[in-house]
Short mmCIF file of C-alpha atoms in Angstrom, two decimals:
data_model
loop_
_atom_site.label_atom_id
_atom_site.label_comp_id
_atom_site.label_asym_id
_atom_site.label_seq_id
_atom_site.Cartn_x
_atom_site.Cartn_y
_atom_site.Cartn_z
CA UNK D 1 107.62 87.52 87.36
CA UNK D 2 105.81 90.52 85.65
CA UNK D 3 102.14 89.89 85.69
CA UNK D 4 99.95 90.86 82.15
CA UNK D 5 98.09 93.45 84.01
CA UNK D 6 100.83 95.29 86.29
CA UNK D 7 102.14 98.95 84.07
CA UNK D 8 105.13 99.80 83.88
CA UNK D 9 106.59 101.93 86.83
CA UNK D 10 106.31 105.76 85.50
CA UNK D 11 102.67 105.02 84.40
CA UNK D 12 101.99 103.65 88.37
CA UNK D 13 104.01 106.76 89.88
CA UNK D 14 101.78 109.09 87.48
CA UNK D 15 98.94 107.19 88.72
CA UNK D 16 99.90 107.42 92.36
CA UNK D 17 100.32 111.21 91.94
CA UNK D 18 96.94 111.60 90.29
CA UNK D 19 95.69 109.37 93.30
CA UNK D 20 96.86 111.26 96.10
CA UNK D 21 96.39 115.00 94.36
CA UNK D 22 92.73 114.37 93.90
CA UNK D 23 92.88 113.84 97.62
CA UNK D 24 93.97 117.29 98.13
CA UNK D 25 91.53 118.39 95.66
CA UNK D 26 89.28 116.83 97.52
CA UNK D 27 90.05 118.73 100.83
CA UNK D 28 90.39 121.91 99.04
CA UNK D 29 86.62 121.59 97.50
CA UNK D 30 85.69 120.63 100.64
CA UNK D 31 86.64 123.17 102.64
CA UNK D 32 85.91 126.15 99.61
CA UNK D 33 82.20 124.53 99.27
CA UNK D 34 81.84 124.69 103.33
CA UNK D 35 82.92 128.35 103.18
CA UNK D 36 80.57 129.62 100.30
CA UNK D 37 77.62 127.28 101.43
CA UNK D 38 77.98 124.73 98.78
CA UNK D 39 77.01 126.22 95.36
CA UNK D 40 76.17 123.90 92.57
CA UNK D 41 79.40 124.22 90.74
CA UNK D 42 81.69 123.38 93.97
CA UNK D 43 79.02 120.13 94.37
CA UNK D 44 80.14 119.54 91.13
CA UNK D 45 83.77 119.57 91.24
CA UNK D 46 83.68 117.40 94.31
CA UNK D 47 82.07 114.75 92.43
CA UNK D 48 84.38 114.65 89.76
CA UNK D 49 87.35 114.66 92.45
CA UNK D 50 85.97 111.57 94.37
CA UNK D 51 85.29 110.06 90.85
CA UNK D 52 88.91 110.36 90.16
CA UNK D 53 90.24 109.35 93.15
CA UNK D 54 88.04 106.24 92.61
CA UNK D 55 89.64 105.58 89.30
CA UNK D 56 93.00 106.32 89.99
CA UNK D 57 92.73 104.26 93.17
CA UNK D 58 91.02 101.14 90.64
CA UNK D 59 93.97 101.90 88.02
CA UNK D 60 96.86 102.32 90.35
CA UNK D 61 95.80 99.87 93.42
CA UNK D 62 93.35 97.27 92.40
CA UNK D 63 94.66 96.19 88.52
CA UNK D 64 98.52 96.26 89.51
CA UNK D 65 97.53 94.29 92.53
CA UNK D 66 99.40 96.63 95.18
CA UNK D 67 96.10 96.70 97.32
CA UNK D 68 96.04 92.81 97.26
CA UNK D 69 100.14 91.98 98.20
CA UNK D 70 100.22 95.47 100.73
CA UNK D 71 97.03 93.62 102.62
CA UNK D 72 97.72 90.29 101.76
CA UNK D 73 99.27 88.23 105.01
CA UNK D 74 102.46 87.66 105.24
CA UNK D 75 102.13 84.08 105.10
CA UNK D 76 101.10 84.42 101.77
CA UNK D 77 104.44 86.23 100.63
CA UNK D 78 107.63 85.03 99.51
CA UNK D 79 111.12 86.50 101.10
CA UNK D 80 111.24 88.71 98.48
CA UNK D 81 107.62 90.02 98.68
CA UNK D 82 107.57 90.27 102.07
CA UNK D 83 111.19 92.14 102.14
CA UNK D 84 109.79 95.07 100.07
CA UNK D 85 106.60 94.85 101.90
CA UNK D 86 108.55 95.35 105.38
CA UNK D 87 110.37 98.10 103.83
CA UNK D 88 107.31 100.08 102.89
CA UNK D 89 105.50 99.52 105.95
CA UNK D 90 108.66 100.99 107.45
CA UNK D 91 108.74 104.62 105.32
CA UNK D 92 105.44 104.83 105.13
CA UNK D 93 104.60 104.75 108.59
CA UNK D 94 107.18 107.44 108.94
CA UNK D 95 105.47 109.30 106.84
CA UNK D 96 102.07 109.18 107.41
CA UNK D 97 103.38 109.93 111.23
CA UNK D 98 104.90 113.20 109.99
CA UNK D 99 101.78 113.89 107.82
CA UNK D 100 99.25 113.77 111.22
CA UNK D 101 101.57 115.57 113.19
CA UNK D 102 101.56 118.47 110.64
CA UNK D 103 98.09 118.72 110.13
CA UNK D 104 97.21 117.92 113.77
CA UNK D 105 99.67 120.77 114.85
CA UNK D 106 98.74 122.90 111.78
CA UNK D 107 94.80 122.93 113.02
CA UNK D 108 95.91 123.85 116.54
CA UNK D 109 98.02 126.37 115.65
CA UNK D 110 95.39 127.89 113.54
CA UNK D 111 93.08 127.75 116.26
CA UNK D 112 90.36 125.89 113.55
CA UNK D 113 88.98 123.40 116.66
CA UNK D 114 88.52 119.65 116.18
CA UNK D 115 89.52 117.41 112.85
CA UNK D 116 86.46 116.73 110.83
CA UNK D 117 85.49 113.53 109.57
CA UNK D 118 86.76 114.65 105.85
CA UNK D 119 90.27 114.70 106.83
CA UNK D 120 89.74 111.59 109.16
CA UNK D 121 88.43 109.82 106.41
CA UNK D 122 91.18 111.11 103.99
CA UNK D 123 93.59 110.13 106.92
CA UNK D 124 92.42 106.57 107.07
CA UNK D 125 92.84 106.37 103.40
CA UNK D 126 96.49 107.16 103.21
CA UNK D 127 97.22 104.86 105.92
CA UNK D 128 95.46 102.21 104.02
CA UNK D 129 97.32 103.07 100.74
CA UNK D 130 100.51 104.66 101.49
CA UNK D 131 102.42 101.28 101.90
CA UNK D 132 101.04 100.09 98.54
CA UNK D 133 102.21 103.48 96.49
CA UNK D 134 105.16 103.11 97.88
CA UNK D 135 106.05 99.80 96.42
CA UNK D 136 104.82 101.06 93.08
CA UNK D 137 106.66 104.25 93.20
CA UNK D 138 109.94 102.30 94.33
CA UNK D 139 109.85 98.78 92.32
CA UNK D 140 110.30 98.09 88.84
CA UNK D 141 108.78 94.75 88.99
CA UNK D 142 105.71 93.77 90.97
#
């Protein structure tokens, strides 16, 4: 049953791209405003990234209830549910796997020392909403 406050499914995967580029914005601001010693305009456009990715992650995660079924328990699911659940779990761990490996391998290779706590942090974020996007990308009904 469609729910009054799901969107339709190209609004959600706009949404989810929106999400996850201001993530890389994020990362990119980062690292330019750690480079030139943070000058008022980079402060700036980091602000307005996170502000994004706080909206898109409101619009796309919280009002289509994706954050509440991809953390809900699975007692709580029907067979249906908890099918598509299972089956995002399953790609998205895949992905996120190949995601660390590339950027664990990347910073090694490019000699740049230890993650930092941005990229943990934006790490620990996909985890938490990879599963999720990938039920809105992939269903046509929520």
């Amino acid at each position: 049953m469609k729910q009054k406050n799901s969107m339709n499914r190209q609004n959600r995967k706009l949404w989810i791209i929106i999400n996850y580029l201001s993530i890389i914005l994020i990362l990119s601001i980062f690292y330019t405003g750690k480079y030139y010693d943070w000058p008022v305009f980079v402060i700036v456009c980091e602000a307005a990234s996170f502000i994004l990715l706080i909206f898109s992650f409101i619009k796309v995660f919280i009002k289509t209830q994706l954050w509440k079924m991809s953390h809900a328990s699975d007692k709580n699911l029907d067979e249906r549910q908890l099918q598509v659940m299972l089956n995002s779990l399953k790609y998205s761990y895949s992905a996120f796997t190949i995601i660390v490996l590339v950027i664990v391998y990347g910073f090694a290779i490019a000699e740049q020392g230890p993650i930092d706590v941005v990229i943990a942090a934006c790490l620990l974020y996909i985890a938490h909403t990879l599963p999720a996007a990938i039920v809105g990308w992939k269903e046509k009904i929520i």
